[in-house]
Amino acid sequence: MIEHFFMCPHCWQEISMLLDPVYSQTYVEDCEVCCNPIEIQVGFEEGELTSFEAREIGQ
Ligand SMILES: [Zn+2]
């Protein structure tokens, strides 16, 4: 697992998330600060993070 730091789209705090660098995926995680759901989209190539997007849900 790799730890990735990014800005929460709800509360703009820097939070970190553990990513499984196996395959590209989209999933939903709750922010550890404000508890709002964030849609996470990650892409990996050969175990390296190549794209990362975090956006609000239902906007
Ligand atoms: Zn937040």
Short mmCIF file of N, CA and C and ligand atoms in Angstrom, two decimals:
data_model
loop_
_atom_site.label_atom_id
_atom_site.label_comp_id
_atom_site.label_asym_id
_atom_site.label_seq_id
_atom_site.Cartn_x
_atom_site.Cartn_y
_atom_site.Cartn_z
N MET A 1 0.85 -1.20 0.00
CA MET A 1 0.00 0.00 0.00
C MET A 1 0.88 1.25 0.00
N ILE A 2 0.44 2.26 -0.70
CA ILE A 2 1.17 3.52 -0.66
C ILE A 2 0.26 4.59 -0.06
N GLU A 3 0.87 5.50 0.69
CA GLU A 3 0.11 6.56 1.32
C GLU A 3 0.16 7.80 0.43
N HIS A 4 -1.02 8.33 0.14
CA HIS A 4 -1.09 9.50 -0.73
C HIS A 4 -1.77 10.65 0.01
N PHE A 5 -1.14 11.82 -0.05
CA PHE A 5 -1.69 13.00 0.61
C PHE A 5 -2.38 13.89 -0.40
N PHE A 6 -3.54 14.40 -0.03
CA PHE A 6 -4.27 15.28 -0.93
C PHE A 6 -5.22 16.15 -0.12
N MET A 7 -5.83 17.10 -0.82
CA MET A 7 -6.74 18.05 -0.20
C MET A 7 -8.18 17.53 -0.29
N CYS A 8 -8.87 17.51 0.84
CA CYS A 8 -10.27 17.12 0.83
C CYS A 8 -11.08 18.19 0.09
N PRO A 9 -11.94 17.78 -0.87
CA PRO A 9 -12.74 18.75 -1.61
C PRO A 9 -13.87 19.37 -0.80
N HIS A 10 -14.10 18.86 0.40
CA HIS A 10 -15.15 19.41 1.26
C HIS A 10 -14.58 20.42 2.25
N CYS A 11 -13.57 20.02 3.01
CA CYS A 11 -13.08 20.86 4.11
C CYS A 11 -11.70 21.46 3.83
N TRP A 12 -11.06 21.07 2.72
CA TRP A 12 -9.77 21.60 2.30
C TRP A 12 -8.65 21.35 3.31
N GLN A 13 -8.83 20.32 4.11
CA GLN A 13 -7.73 19.89 4.96
C GLN A 13 -6.89 18.88 4.19
N GLU A 14 -5.61 18.82 4.53
CA GLU A 14 -4.78 17.80 3.91
C GLU A 14 -5.00 16.49 4.62
N ILE A 15 -5.40 15.49 3.87
CA ILE A 15 -5.62 14.18 4.46
C ILE A 15 -4.80 13.16 3.68
N SER A 16 -4.63 12.01 4.25
CA SER A 16 -3.91 10.96 3.54
C SER A 16 -4.78 9.73 3.41
N MET A 17 -4.49 8.96 2.41
CA MET A 17 -5.25 7.76 2.16
C MET A 17 -4.30 6.66 1.71
N LEU A 18 -4.57 5.46 2.14
CA LEU A 18 -3.75 4.33 1.71
C LEU A 18 -4.32 3.76 0.41
N LEU A 19 -3.47 3.65 -0.59
CA LEU A 19 -3.90 3.16 -1.89
C LEU A 19 -3.25 1.82 -2.17
N ASP A 20 -4.01 0.97 -2.77
CA ASP A 20 -3.52 -0.34 -3.16
C ASP A 20 -3.02 -0.25 -4.61
N PRO A 21 -1.73 -0.23 -4.83
CA PRO A 21 -1.20 0.06 -6.18
C PRO A 21 -1.25 -1.13 -7.12
N VAL A 22 -2.39 -1.75 -7.20
CA VAL A 22 -2.50 -2.94 -8.04
C VAL A 22 -3.26 -2.64 -9.34
N TYR A 23 -4.38 -1.97 -9.21
CA TYR A 23 -5.13 -1.67 -10.42
C TYR A 23 -5.82 -0.32 -10.29
N SER A 24 -6.17 0.27 -11.43
CA SER A 24 -6.87 1.54 -11.45
C SER A 24 -8.31 1.33 -11.01
N GLN A 25 -8.82 2.25 -10.24
CA GLN A 25 -10.17 2.07 -9.74
C GLN A 25 -10.79 3.40 -9.30
N THR A 26 -12.08 3.36 -9.13
CA THR A 26 -12.83 4.49 -8.58
C THR A 26 -13.59 3.97 -7.38
N TYR A 27 -13.49 4.68 -6.27
CA TYR A 27 -14.22 4.24 -5.09
C TYR A 27 -14.53 5.44 -4.21
N VAL A 28 -15.27 5.17 -3.15
CA VAL A 28 -15.72 6.24 -2.27
C VAL A 28 -15.13 6.02 -0.88
N GLU A 29 -14.54 7.09 -0.34
CA GLU A 29 -13.98 7.04 1.02
C GLU A 29 -14.50 8.25 1.77
N ASP A 30 -14.66 8.09 3.08
CA ASP A 30 -15.04 9.23 3.89
C ASP A 30 -13.80 9.98 4.34
N CYS A 31 -13.89 11.32 4.30
CA CYS A 31 -12.79 12.15 4.78
C CYS A 31 -12.58 11.90 6.28
N GLU A 32 -11.31 11.77 6.68
CA GLU A 32 -11.04 11.49 8.09
C GLU A 32 -11.23 12.72 8.97
N VAL A 33 -11.33 13.90 8.36
CA VAL A 33 -11.52 15.14 9.12
C VAL A 33 -13.00 15.52 9.21
N CYS A 34 -13.68 15.63 8.05
CA CYS A 34 -15.06 16.12 8.05
C CYS A 34 -16.08 15.01 7.81
N CYS A 35 -15.62 13.80 7.53
CA CYS A 35 -16.48 12.63 7.37
C CYS A 35 -17.40 12.68 6.15
N ASN A 36 -17.18 13.61 5.26
CA ASN A 36 -17.97 13.65 4.04
C ASN A 36 -17.40 12.67 3.02
N PRO A 37 -18.26 12.10 2.19
CA PRO A 37 -17.78 11.12 1.20
C PRO A 37 -17.03 11.80 0.05
N ILE A 38 -15.94 11.18 -0.34
CA ILE A 38 -15.12 11.69 -1.44
C ILE A 38 -15.00 10.59 -2.47
N GLU A 39 -15.22 10.96 -3.73
CA GLU A 39 -15.00 9.98 -4.79
C GLU A 39 -13.55 10.05 -5.22
N ILE A 40 -12.88 8.93 -5.12
CA ILE A 40 -11.46 8.84 -5.43
C ILE A 40 -11.29 8.07 -6.73
N GLN A 41 -10.52 8.65 -7.63
CA GLN A 41 -10.22 7.96 -8.87
C GLN A 41 -8.70 7.85 -8.98
N VAL A 42 -8.20 6.62 -9.04
CA VAL A 42 -6.76 6.44 -9.10
C VAL A 42 -6.38 5.60 -10.32
N GLY A 43 -5.21 5.89 -10.83
CA GLY A 43 -4.67 5.11 -11.93
C GLY A 43 -3.25 4.69 -11.61
N PHE A 44 -2.92 3.46 -11.92
CA PHE A 44 -1.57 2.95 -11.66
C PHE A 44 -0.99 2.34 -12.91
N GLU A 45 0.31 2.49 -13.02
CA GLU A 45 1.03 1.79 -14.07
C GLU A 45 2.27 1.18 -13.46
N GLU A 46 2.36 -0.12 -13.50
CA GLU A 46 3.49 -0.86 -12.96
C GLU A 46 3.79 -0.46 -11.52
N GLY A 47 2.71 -0.34 -10.73
CA GLY A 47 2.86 -0.05 -9.31
C GLY A 47 3.10 1.41 -8.98
N GLU A 48 3.16 2.28 -10.01
CA GLU A 48 3.36 3.71 -9.78
C GLU A 48 2.04 4.44 -9.96
N LEU A 49 1.79 5.40 -9.05
CA LEU A 49 0.59 6.21 -9.16
C LEU A 49 0.73 7.18 -10.33
N THR A 50 -0.14 7.06 -11.34
CA THR A 50 -0.02 7.92 -12.52
C THR A 50 -1.13 8.97 -12.57
N SER A 51 -2.24 8.72 -11.89
CA SER A 51 -3.27 9.75 -11.84
C SER A 51 -4.05 9.64 -10.54
N PHE A 52 -4.47 10.78 -10.03
CA PHE A 52 -5.23 10.79 -8.80
C PHE A 52 -6.21 11.94 -8.85
N GLU A 53 -7.48 11.64 -8.55
CA GLU A 53 -8.49 12.69 -8.54
C GLU A 53 -9.41 12.47 -7.36
N ALA A 54 -9.71 13.53 -6.65
CA ALA A 54 -10.64 13.45 -5.54
C ALA A 54 -11.72 14.50 -5.75
N ARG A 55 -12.98 14.05 -5.74
CA ARG A 55 -14.03 15.06 -5.93
C ARG A 55 -15.22 14.76 -5.02
N GLU A 56 -16.01 15.82 -4.84
CA GLU A 56 -17.20 15.71 -4.02
C GLU A 56 -18.22 14.82 -4.71
N ILE A 57 -19.03 14.20 -3.93
CA ILE A 57 -20.08 13.35 -4.48
C ILE A 57 -21.39 14.12 -4.52
N GLY A 58 -22.15 13.89 -5.56
CA GLY A 58 -23.47 14.47 -5.65
C GLY A 58 -23.49 15.95 -5.96
N GLN A 59 -22.43 16.44 -6.60
CA GLN A 59 -22.37 17.85 -6.97
C GLN A 59 -22.57 17.99 -8.47
ZN ZN B 1 -12.91 16.74 4.67
#
